[in-house]
Amino acid sequence: MTENHSSRKKETRWLFFGSLSALAAGFGYIFWQIFSYGRRLLKQPALLATPFPQLPPGQTALESPCYRIAAANLRAGIETRRLPGGQEKVVLCAGSRNFREPWARDFGFASFGLVELKEFQTVQETLEVFLLNQKSSGQFPVKVHSTNFIDRYLHSLFKRQQPISTPIKPKYITAHNTISPDGNALLIIALLNYAQRSGDADFARQHWEALKRAVFWFEEHEKEADGLIHQPPYADWADSVARSGRVLYTNVLYWKAMRDLAAAAQRYGMAEDQPYLQSKAEKLKASINAHFWRADLGYYITSQYFDNLSSSGNLLAVSWGLTTPAQAHSILDKMNEFDMAKPVPTQVVHRAYPDKFIAIENRLGGIANYHTSAAWLWLGAWHVIALTRMERLPPERVAIVFGARIYGDGRLSAMLQDRVETAVQLYQQGKVQKLLLSGDNRFVDYNEPGNMRAYALSRGVAIEDIQLDYAGRRTYDTCYRAKAIFQLDSAVLVTQAFHLPRAIFTCRHLGVESIGVIADRRPYDPRSVRWSTIREIPAATVSLLDVLIKKPAPVLGEPIPIE
């Protein structure tokens, strides 16, 4: 009995130490994996800011900053990625920080910009990646990726570039375990736009059957005779909102894809498919108007469950010509009435969705407004396109040009000449109708406004379209007098980049709603730039005091309204 007891004690001891050893080994293995992962992560290159490209020839001062930012943003996402078979493709990723992978939806919209930049190889090869991974049912992947959510989060948290050595593989289901019908439609639209704009008709013909399979996949999600797509919750671009059933945005994309396919069928020798596709596009247009248009509200409602104005579906409908002119103007009027462009860029909806329809992870994370009141650049871009298509972008009446140094012989300094030249170009392009040239004229032999006018006249500006402000001694004075003397409510401010933020701040706080145009038309003397930049620090402080506290009145006089 004593031997049995001793034996059991030994077994228990061995079991204890064995379990302890196994546990220690398990923890050691986990620790080693975490340590190894952390070491690999920290060895990744740091995230770097994207440099702007050089100013393209022929770009005006108004267009160039926006062009440069957009082009730099797009091109920063272009990179070569490896496929599982070892083949490499040049693709567009959705971002460099969080989403370093091609997404169907993001690429679909971005492809319009890539085509304008003539980045045809990137568009073609990104399309090829999605086409290679299309299912036999016609469904395209939501994205093709090589990292998981935790990878992306940790690399972003530690400001490291995501690794791209692993081949990219398709994913067909979203994080909410749903399909993504808008991505399918956008790939059709992107392919046909690329083929037409690049002249690559063979590419469209080669993949015509794949496009038709995508149509068949859509038809599986038509639940009723109206032909509209029904989607599950969290399935479109606003994937933190449980928008289900028939949703405006998704069905506008579906209609656009069918309309473009119908036109392409005739263009690329697929005439036998044209009648069916044309009939389908016409039916979808009629169904969208029957189901979503609310004449009493003046816009398309979001879905059968939400009657708010969502900018995505409405703006795409206007931009792509689904609406009548009356409908388009009504939508844009309502968006203006609801202040949906304030703050810029355009808001997602004019009235937020009820909280119960917002994904729980967004509510817990404090970003329940992600797809309601957050600002989205792409919506602002489509708003501009819609306004332009309907000719709703009247030019600002007046450009205010701020004075700067002139030489003893009357010549304008480089910075001042560039300011006036930029304003002249705005005038010649019809973007402004009048020039308010403001500067210092306290001394008989020093006349900034007069010499600015002489330059503008030499460049072809009509004398009746020029107004001089001889008492614009400071930025504050110019803005104050623009409102009090020249009675302006809005204006375009023309000056250098270092000065523009202070000018916009001052004019807006003094009642002149302003947008700015950068007048940096050449490299300036480095010493002059350094001095001007350093000078802005005390100047900005004085502006804050003047605008918010002191509010001094400059030299005034009789009102001279600019007609």
Coordinates of C-alpha atoms in Angstrom, one line a residue:
M1 CA 0.0 0.0 0.0
T2 CA 2.9 2.3 0.8
E3 CA 4.4 1.5 -2.6
N4 CA 1.1 2.3 -4.4
H5 CA 0.8 5.6 -2.5
S6 CA 4.4 6.6 -3.4
S7 CA 3.8 5.6 -7.0
R8 CA 0.7 7.8 -7.2
K9 CA 2.6 10.7 -5.7
K10 CA 5.3 10.3 -8.4
E11 CA 2.7 10.2 -11.1
T12 CA 1.0 13.3 -9.8
R13 CA 4.4 15.1 -9.5
W14 CA 5.3 14.1 -13.1
L15 CA 1.9 15.2 -14.3
F16 CA 2.2 18.5 -12.6
F17 CA 5.7 19.2 -13.9
G18 CA 4.8 17.9 -17.3
S19 CA 1.8 20.2 -17.5
L20 CA 3.9 23.1 -16.2
S21 CA 6.5 22.5 -18.8
A22 CA 3.9 22.2 -21.6
L23 CA 2.4 25.5 -20.4
A24 CA 5.8 27.2 -20.3
A25 CA 6.6 25.9 -23.7
G26 CA 3.3 27.2 -25.0
F27 CA 3.7 30.6 -23.5
G28 CA 7.3 30.6 -24.8
Y29 CA 6.2 29.8 -28.3
I30 CA 3.5 32.5 -28.2
F31 CA 6.0 35.0 -26.8
W32 CA 8.5 34.1 -29.5
Q33 CA 5.9 34.5 -32.2
I34 CA 4.9 37.9 -30.9
F35 CA 8.5 38.9 -30.5
S36 CA 9.4 37.8 -34.1
Y37 CA 6.3 39.5 -35.5
G38 CA 7.1 42.7 -33.7
R39 CA 10.7 42.6 -34.9
R40 CA 9.6 42.1 -38.5
L41 CA 7.0 44.9 -38.1
L42 CA 9.6 47.4 -36.8
K43 CA 12.0 46.5 -39.5
Q44 CA 9.5 47.7 -42.1
P45 CA 10.2 51.1 -43.6
A46 CA 8.5 54.1 -41.9
L47 CA 5.5 55.7 -43.6
L48 CA 6.6 58.7 -45.5
A49 CA 4.7 61.7 -46.8
T50 CA 4.0 61.6 -50.5
P51 CA 5.9 64.3 -52.5
F52 CA 4.0 66.5 -54.9
P53 CA 4.8 66.0 -58.6
Q54 CA 6.2 68.9 -60.6
L55 CA 3.8 71.5 -61.8
P56 CA 2.5 70.2 -65.2
P57 CA 3.0 72.6 -68.2
G58 CA -0.1 74.6 -69.0
Q59 CA -1.8 74.4 -65.7
T60 CA -3.2 77.6 -64.4
A61 CA -2.7 78.8 -60.8
L62 CA -6.3 77.9 -59.9
E63 CA -6.1 74.4 -61.2
S64 CA -2.5 73.4 -60.4
P65 CA -2.7 72.9 -56.6
C66 CA -5.8 70.7 -56.8
Y67 CA -4.3 68.8 -59.8
R68 CA -1.0 68.3 -58.0
I69 CA -2.6 67.0 -54.9
A70 CA -5.0 64.6 -56.7
A71 CA -2.3 63.3 -59.1
A72 CA 0.1 62.7 -56.2
N73 CA -2.6 60.9 -54.2
L74 CA -3.4 58.6 -57.1
R75 CA 0.1 57.9 -58.2
A76 CA 1.1 57.1 -54.6
G77 CA -1.1 54.1 -54.7
I78 CA 0.4 52.6 -57.8
E79 CA 2.8 49.7 -57.2
T80 CA 3.8 46.3 -58.6
R81 CA 2.3 43.3 -56.7
R82 CA 2.8 39.6 -57.1
L83 CA 0.1 37.1 -57.9
P84 CA 0.0 33.5 -56.5
G85 CA 1.4 32.1 -59.7
G86 CA 4.4 34.4 -59.6
Q87 CA 3.1 36.8 -62.2
E88 CA 3.5 40.5 -61.4
K89 CA 0.9 43.3 -62.1
V90 CA 1.0 47.0 -61.7
V91 CA -2.0 47.8 -59.6
L92 CA -3.7 50.7 -57.8
C93 CA -4.0 50.2 -54.1
A94 CA -6.7 51.9 -52.1
G95 CA -4.1 53.6 -49.9
S96 CA -0.6 53.4 -48.6
R97 CA -1.4 53.5 -44.9
N98 CA -4.4 51.4 -44.0
F99 CA -5.5 49.8 -47.3
R100 CA -2.4 48.9 -49.3
E101 CA -4.4 46.6 -51.6
P102 CA -6.6 46.9 -54.6
W103 CA -10.3 47.3 -53.8
A104 CA -12.9 47.0 -56.6
R105 CA -15.0 49.9 -55.4
D106 CA -12.1 52.3 -54.7
F107 CA -10.3 51.4 -58.0
G108 CA -13.6 51.8 -59.9
F109 CA -14.0 55.4 -59.0
A110 CA -10.2 56.2 -59.1
S111 CA -9.9 54.7 -62.6
F112 CA -11.5 57.8 -64.0
G113 CA -8.6 59.9 -62.7
L114 CA -6.0 57.3 -63.8
V115 CA -7.4 57.4 -67.3
E116 CA -7.2 61.2 -67.3
L117 CA -3.6 61.0 -66.2
K118 CA -3.0 58.4 -69.0
E119 CA -1.9 55.8 -66.5
F120 CA -3.3 53.2 -68.8
Q121 CA -1.0 50.3 -67.8
T122 CA -2.2 50.6 -64.2
V123 CA -5.8 50.6 -65.2
Q124 CA -5.5 47.7 -67.5
E125 CA -3.4 45.5 -65.2
T126 CA -5.6 46.2 -62.2
L127 CA -8.6 45.2 -64.2
E128 CA -6.8 42.1 -65.3
V129 CA -6.2 41.1 -61.6
F130 CA -10.0 41.3 -60.9
L131 CA -10.9 39.6 -64.2
L132 CA -8.5 36.7 -63.3
N133 CA -10.3 36.2 -60.0
Q134 CA -13.9 36.5 -61.3
K135 CA -16.0 33.6 -60.2
S136 CA -17.9 31.5 -62.8
S137 CA -21.1 33.1 -61.4
G138 CA -19.8 36.5 -62.5
Q139 CA -18.9 37.9 -59.1
F140 CA -15.7 39.9 -58.9
P141 CA -13.7 40.0 -55.7
V142 CA -14.4 42.8 -53.1
K143 CA -10.6 43.2 -53.0
V144 CA -7.4 41.3 -53.6
H145 CA -5.2 41.4 -50.5
S146 CA -2.2 39.9 -48.7
T147 CA -2.6 41.1 -45.1
N148 CA -5.4 40.7 -42.5
F149 CA -7.1 43.3 -40.3
I150 CA -4.7 43.0 -37.4
D151 CA -1.7 43.3 -39.7
R152 CA -3.1 46.5 -41.2
Y153 CA -4.0 48.0 -37.8
L154 CA -0.6 47.3 -36.2
H155 CA 1.4 48.6 -39.2
S156 CA -0.7 51.8 -39.2
L157 CA -0.4 52.1 -35.4
F158 CA 3.4 51.9 -35.5
K159 CA 3.6 54.1 -38.7
R160 CA 5.2 51.3 -40.7
Q161 CA 4.6 50.4 -44.4
Q162 CA 2.6 47.2 -44.8
P163 CA 4.6 44.3 -46.3
I164 CA 3.9 43.5 -49.9
S165 CA 6.0 40.4 -50.4
T166 CA 3.1 37.9 -50.0
P167 CA 1.1 37.3 -53.2
I168 CA -2.3 39.0 -53.3
K169 CA -5.4 36.8 -53.2
P170 CA -9.1 37.5 -53.8
K171 CA -11.7 38.1 -51.1
Y172 CA -15.3 37.9 -52.1
I173 CA -17.0 38.7 -48.8
T174 CA -16.9 41.9 -46.8
A175 CA -16.0 42.3 -43.1
H176 CA -19.7 42.1 -42.4
N177 CA -19.9 38.8 -44.3
T178 CA -21.8 40.3 -47.2
I179 CA -21.4 40.7 -51.0
S180 CA -20.4 44.0 -52.6
P181 CA -22.6 44.7 -55.6
D182 CA -21.3 48.3 -56.1
G183 CA -17.8 47.0 -56.7
N184 CA -19.1 44.6 -59.4
A185 CA -20.8 47.5 -61.2
L186 CA -17.9 49.9 -60.9
L187 CA -15.5 47.4 -62.5
I188 CA -17.8 47.1 -65.6
I189 CA -17.9 50.9 -65.8
A190 CA -14.2 51.2 -65.3
L191 CA -13.3 48.7 -68.0
L192 CA -15.6 50.3 -70.6
N193 CA -14.3 53.8 -69.8
Y194 CA -10.7 52.6 -70.1
A195 CA -11.3 50.8 -73.4
Q196 CA -13.0 53.9 -74.9
R197 CA -10.7 56.6 -73.6
S198 CA -7.5 54.7 -74.3
G199 CA -8.6 53.3 -77.7
D200 CA -8.0 49.7 -76.5
A201 CA -11.1 48.2 -78.2
D202 CA -9.5 44.7 -78.2
F203 CA -9.4 44.7 -74.4
A204 CA -13.2 45.2 -74.3
R205 CA -13.8 42.5 -76.9
Q206 CA -11.4 40.1 -75.1
H207 CA -13.3 40.4 -71.8
W208 CA -16.8 40.8 -73.2
E209 CA -18.0 37.4 -71.9
A210 CA -16.7 38.3 -68.4
L211 CA -18.7 41.5 -68.5
K212 CA -21.8 39.5 -69.5
R213 CA -21.2 37.1 -66.6
A214 CA -21.2 40.1 -64.3
V215 CA -24.6 41.0 -65.6
F216 CA -25.9 37.5 -64.9
W217 CA -24.6 37.8 -61.3
F218 CA -26.5 41.0 -60.9
E219 CA -29.7 39.4 -62.1
E220 CA -29.5 36.9 -59.3
H221 CA -30.1 39.8 -56.9
E222 CA -33.2 41.1 -58.6
K223 CA -36.0 40.0 -56.3
E224 CA -39.0 41.7 -58.1
A225 CA -40.2 42.5 -61.5
D226 CA -38.9 46.0 -61.4
G227 CA -35.4 44.7 -62.0
L228 CA -33.8 46.6 -59.1
I229 CA -31.1 45.0 -57.0
H230 CA -31.8 44.0 -53.5
Q231 CA -28.8 44.1 -51.2
P232 CA -28.1 42.8 -47.6
P233 CA -27.1 45.3 -44.8
Y234 CA -23.6 46.8 -44.9
A235 CA -23.1 45.8 -48.5
D236 CA -22.3 49.1 -50.3
W237 CA -19.8 51.9 -49.8
A238 CA -21.5 53.1 -46.6
D239 CA -20.7 49.8 -45.0
S240 CA -21.2 50.9 -41.4
V241 CA -24.9 51.5 -42.1
A242 CA -27.5 48.7 -42.4
R243 CA -28.9 49.9 -45.7
S244 CA -30.7 46.8 -47.1
G245 CA -33.2 46.0 -49.8
R246 CA -33.4 48.4 -52.8
V247 CA -30.8 51.2 -52.3
L248 CA -30.5 54.2 -54.6
Y249 CA -26.7 54.3 -54.9
T250 CA -26.3 50.7 -55.8
N251 CA -29.1 50.8 -58.4
V252 CA -27.7 53.9 -60.0
L253 CA -24.4 52.1 -60.5
Y254 CA -26.3 49.1 -61.9
W255 CA -28.1 51.3 -64.4
K256 CA -24.9 53.1 -65.4
A257 CA -23.1 49.7 -66.0
M258 CA -26.0 48.5 -68.2
R259 CA -26.2 51.7 -70.2
D260 CA -22.5 51.7 -70.8
L261 CA -22.6 48.0 -71.8
A262 CA -25.5 48.7 -74.3
A263 CA -23.4 51.5 -75.9
A264 CA -20.3 49.3 -76.0
A265 CA -22.1 46.4 -77.6
Q266 CA -22.7 48.5 -80.7
R267 CA -19.2 50.0 -80.6
Y268 CA -17.3 46.7 -80.3
G269 CA -19.3 44.5 -82.7
M270 CA -21.5 42.8 -80.2
A271 CA -24.7 44.0 -81.8
E272 CA -26.7 40.8 -80.8
D273 CA -26.3 41.8 -77.1
Q274 CA -27.3 45.5 -77.6
P275 CA -31.1 45.2 -77.6
Y276 CA -31.2 43.2 -74.3
L277 CA -28.8 45.5 -72.6
Q278 CA -30.5 48.7 -73.9
S279 CA -33.9 47.4 -72.7
K280 CA -32.5 46.5 -69.3
A281 CA -30.9 50.0 -68.9
E282 CA -34.2 51.7 -69.9
K283 CA -36.2 49.5 -67.5
L284 CA -33.8 50.2 -64.6
K285 CA -34.0 54.0 -65.2
A286 CA -37.8 53.8 -65.1
S287 CA -37.8 51.7 -62.0
I288 CA -35.3 54.0 -60.2
N289 CA -37.6 57.0 -60.9
A290 CA -40.7 55.1 -59.9
H291 CA -39.3 53.7 -56.7
F292 CA -36.9 56.4 -55.4
W293 CA -38.0 59.8 -56.8
R294 CA -40.1 61.9 -54.4
A295 CA -41.5 64.9 -56.1
D296 CA -42.8 66.2 -52.8
L297 CA -39.3 66.1 -51.3
G298 CA -37.4 67.1 -54.5
Y299 CA -34.8 64.4 -54.5
Y300 CA -34.3 60.6 -54.7
I301 CA -34.7 58.9 -51.3
T302 CA -32.0 56.6 -50.1
S303 CA -34.0 53.4 -49.9
Q304 CA -37.4 52.0 -49.1
Y305 CA -36.5 52.4 -45.4
F306 CA -34.8 55.8 -45.4
D307 CA -36.3 58.9 -47.0
N308 CA -33.2 61.1 -46.4
L309 CA -31.2 62.7 -49.2
S310 CA -28.0 60.7 -49.6
S311 CA -25.5 62.6 -51.7
S312 CA -23.8 59.5 -53.4
G313 CA -26.8 58.2 -55.3
N314 CA -28.3 61.6 -56.1
L315 CA -25.0 63.1 -57.3
L316 CA -24.2 60.1 -59.5
A317 CA -27.7 60.3 -61.0
V318 CA -27.2 63.9 -61.9
S319 CA -23.6 63.5 -63.1
W320 CA -24.4 60.5 -65.4
G321 CA -27.6 61.9 -66.8
L322 CA -30.2 59.6 -65.2
T323 CA -32.2 62.7 -64.1
T324 CA -34.2 65.1 -66.1
P325 CA -32.9 68.7 -66.0
A326 CA -35.7 69.6 -63.6
Q327 CA -34.9 66.7 -61.3
A328 CA -31.2 67.6 -61.4
H329 CA -31.8 71.3 -60.5
S330 CA -34.2 70.2 -57.7
I331 CA -31.6 67.9 -56.2
L332 CA -28.9 70.5 -56.3
D333 CA -31.3 73.1 -54.9
K334 CA -32.2 70.8 -52.0
M335 CA -28.5 70.1 -51.3
N336 CA -27.9 73.8 -51.1
E337 CA -30.9 74.3 -48.9
F338 CA -29.7 71.6 -46.5
D339 CA -26.1 73.1 -46.5
M340 CA -24.7 69.8 -47.6
A341 CA -21.6 71.4 -49.0
K342 CA -20.7 72.9 -45.6
P343 CA -18.2 72.1 -44.5
V344 CA -16.5 71.3 -47.7
P345 CA -16.4 68.6 -49.0
T346 CA -20.0 67.3 -49.3
Q347 CA -21.8 65.6 -46.4
V348 CA -23.0 62.1 -46.9
V349 CA -26.7 62.6 -45.9
H350 CA -28.8 65.6 -45.0
R351 CA -30.2 63.7 -42.0
A352 CA -28.4 61.1 -40.1
Y353 CA -29.5 57.4 -39.9
P354 CA -31.0 56.2 -36.6
D355 CA -28.4 54.8 -34.3
K356 CA -29.9 51.3 -34.4
F357 CA -28.9 51.0 -38.0
I358 CA -25.2 51.9 -37.4
A359 CA -22.7 49.0 -37.0
I360 CA -22.0 48.2 -33.3
E361 CA -18.3 48.4 -33.8
N362 CA -18.6 52.0 -35.1
R363 CA -20.7 53.0 -32.1
L364 CA -18.3 51.4 -29.6
G365 CA -15.4 53.0 -31.4
G366 CA -16.8 56.5 -31.2
I367 CA -17.2 56.9 -35.0
A368 CA -20.9 56.3 -35.4
N369 CA -20.9 59.4 -37.8
Y370 CA -18.5 57.7 -40.2
H371 CA -21.0 57.5 -43.0
T372 CA -23.4 60.2 -41.8
S373 CA -21.6 63.5 -41.0
A374 CA -18.0 62.7 -41.8
A375 CA -16.5 64.6 -44.8
W376 CA -15.7 62.5 -47.9
L377 CA -13.5 64.0 -50.7
W378 CA -15.0 61.8 -53.4
L379 CA -18.5 63.1 -52.7
G380 CA -17.3 66.6 -53.0
A381 CA -15.7 65.8 -56.3
W382 CA -19.0 64.4 -57.7
H383 CA -20.8 67.4 -56.3
V384 CA -18.6 69.6 -58.4
I385 CA -19.1 67.4 -61.5
A386 CA -22.9 67.6 -61.0
L387 CA -22.8 71.3 -60.6
T388 CA -20.6 71.7 -63.6
R389 CA -22.8 69.4 -65.8
M390 CA -25.8 71.5 -64.9
E391 CA -23.8 74.8 -65.4
R392 CA -24.3 75.7 -61.8
L393 CA -20.9 77.1 -61.2
P394 CA -21.1 80.8 -61.9
P395 CA -17.8 82.7 -61.7
E396 CA -17.0 84.8 -58.6
R397 CA -17.5 88.4 -59.5
V398 CA -14.3 89.7 -58.0
A399 CA -10.7 88.6 -57.5
I400 CA -8.9 90.6 -54.8
V401 CA -5.2 91.0 -55.5
F402 CA -3.1 91.9 -52.4
G403 CA -0.4 94.5 -53.0
A404 CA 3.3 93.9 -52.4
R405 CA 6.6 95.7 -53.1
I406 CA 7.2 97.6 -56.3
Y407 CA 10.6 99.0 -57.5
G408 CA 11.5 102.7 -57.9
D409 CA 11.0 102.5 -61.6
G410 CA 7.5 101.2 -61.2
R411 CA 8.2 97.5 -62.0
L412 CA 6.4 95.0 -59.9
S413 CA 8.4 92.6 -57.7
A414 CA 8.3 89.0 -58.7
M415 CA 5.7 88.0 -56.1
L416 CA 3.4 91.0 -57.0
Q417 CA 3.7 90.4 -60.7
D418 CA 2.7 86.7 -60.2
R419 CA -0.3 87.8 -58.1
V420 CA -1.5 90.1 -60.8
E421 CA -0.7 87.7 -63.6
T422 CA -2.7 84.9 -61.8
A423 CA -5.7 87.3 -61.5
V424 CA -5.4 88.2 -65.2
Q425 CA -5.6 84.5 -66.1
L426 CA -8.6 84.0 -63.9
Y427 CA -10.2 87.0 -65.7
Q428 CA -9.3 85.8 -69.2
Q429 CA -10.7 82.3 -68.4
G430 CA -14.0 83.8 -67.3
K431 CA -13.6 82.6 -63.7
V432 CA -13.8 86.2 -62.4
Q433 CA -15.4 89.3 -63.9
K434 CA -13.7 92.1 -62.0
L435 CA -10.3 92.7 -60.4
L436 CA -9.9 94.6 -57.1
L437 CA -6.3 95.7 -56.9
S438 CA -5.4 96.7 -53.4
G439 CA -2.2 98.1 -52.1
D440 CA -0.3 101.0 -50.5
N441 CA -0.3 104.5 -51.9
R442 CA 0.6 106.6 -48.8
F443 CA 3.4 108.4 -50.7
V444 CA 3.3 110.4 -53.9
D445 CA 6.1 108.4 -55.5
Y446 CA 4.9 104.9 -54.3
N447 CA 1.7 103.6 -55.9
E448 CA 1.2 99.8 -55.7
P449 CA -2.4 99.8 -57.1
G450 CA -1.6 102.1 -60.0
N451 CA 1.3 100.0 -61.2
M452 CA -0.7 96.8 -60.7
R453 CA -3.4 98.3 -63.0
A454 CA -0.8 99.2 -65.6
Y455 CA 0.4 95.6 -65.7
A456 CA -3.2 94.3 -65.9
L457 CA -4.1 96.7 -68.7
S458 CA -1.0 95.6 -70.6
R459 CA -2.2 92.0 -70.4
G460 CA -5.6 92.8 -71.9
V461 CA -7.9 93.4 -68.9
A462 CA -10.6 96.0 -69.7
I463 CA -10.2 99.2 -67.7
E464 CA -13.8 99.1 -66.6
D465 CA -13.2 95.7 -65.0
I466 CA -10.5 97.0 -62.7
Q467 CA -11.2 98.7 -59.4
L468 CA -8.3 100.2 -57.3
D469 CA -8.1 100.3 -53.5
Y470 CA -5.4 102.8 -52.6
A471 CA -5.7 102.3 -48.9
G472 CA -5.0 98.5 -48.7
R473 CA -2.0 99.0 -46.6
R474 CA -2.4 95.7 -44.7
T475 CA -4.3 92.5 -45.3
Y476 CA -6.7 93.5 -42.6
D477 CA -7.3 96.9 -44.3
T478 CA -7.9 95.2 -47.7
C479 CA -10.4 92.8 -46.3
Y480 CA -12.2 95.4 -44.2
R481 CA -12.5 97.8 -47.1
A482 CA -13.6 95.0 -49.5
K483 CA -16.7 94.6 -47.3
A484 CA -17.3 98.2 -46.1
I485 CA -16.3 100.2 -49.1
F486 CA -16.6 97.9 -52.1
Q487 CA -19.5 96.0 -50.5
L488 CA -18.4 92.5 -51.4
D489 CA -19.9 89.4 -49.8
S490 CA -17.6 87.0 -51.5
A491 CA -14.4 87.0 -53.5
V492 CA -11.4 85.1 -54.8
L493 CA -8.2 86.0 -52.9
V494 CA -5.0 85.9 -55.0
T495 CA -1.7 85.8 -53.2
Q496 CA 1.3 83.5 -52.4
A497 CA 0.9 80.3 -50.5
F498 CA 2.6 81.6 -47.3
H499 CA 0.1 84.5 -47.1
L500 CA -3.1 82.9 -48.3
P501 CA -4.2 81.3 -44.9
R502 CA -4.0 84.6 -43.1
A503 CA -5.8 86.4 -46.0
I504 CA -8.7 83.9 -46.1
F505 CA -9.0 83.9 -42.2
T506 CA -9.1 87.7 -42.1
C507 CA -11.5 88.2 -45.0
R508 CA -13.9 85.5 -43.8
H509 CA -14.0 87.0 -40.3
L510 CA -14.7 90.4 -41.7
G511 CA -17.7 89.2 -43.7
V512 CA -16.2 88.4 -47.1
E513 CA -16.7 84.7 -47.9
S514 CA -13.5 83.7 -49.6
I515 CA -11.7 81.0 -51.6
G516 CA -8.0 81.3 -52.3
V517 CA -5.8 80.9 -55.4
I518 CA -2.1 80.4 -54.9
A519 CA 0.0 82.7 -57.1
D520 CA 3.3 80.9 -56.8
R521 CA 4.2 80.9 -60.5
R522 CA 8.0 80.5 -60.2
P523 CA 10.7 79.8 -57.6
Y524 CA 11.5 83.0 -55.6
D525 CA 14.7 84.2 -54.1
P526 CA 15.3 81.9 -51.0
R527 CA 16.1 84.9 -48.8
S528 CA 12.8 86.6 -49.7
V529 CA 10.9 83.4 -49.1
R530 CA 12.5 82.9 -45.7
W531 CA 11.8 86.5 -44.7
S532 CA 8.2 86.4 -45.8
T533 CA 7.6 83.1 -44.0
I534 CA 9.1 84.3 -40.8
R535 CA 7.2 87.6 -41.0
E536 CA 3.9 85.6 -41.2
I537 CA 4.3 84.6 -37.6
P538 CA 3.9 88.0 -36.0
A539 CA 1.6 89.1 -38.8
A540 CA -0.8 86.2 -38.1
T541 CA -0.7 87.1 -34.4
V542 CA -1.6 90.8 -35.2
S543 CA -4.4 89.6 -37.5
L544 CA -5.9 87.5 -34.7
L545 CA -5.8 90.4 -32.3
D546 CA -7.3 92.8 -34.9
V547 CA -10.1 90.4 -36.0
L548 CA -11.1 89.0 -32.7
I549 CA -10.3 91.7 -30.1
K550 CA -9.2 95.2 -31.3
K551 CA -11.2 95.5 -34.6
P552 CA -9.7 98.8 -35.7
A553 CA -11.3 100.7 -38.5
P554 CA -8.9 101.5 -41.4
V555 CA -9.1 104.5 -43.7
L556 CA -12.7 104.6 -45.0
G557 CA -14.8 106.8 -47.3
E558 CA -17.9 106.7 -49.4
P559 CA -19.1 103.3 -50.6
I560 CA -18.0 102.3 -54.1
P561 CA -20.0 99.1 -54.8
I562 CA -18.4 96.9 -57.5
E563 CA -21.1 96.3 -60.0

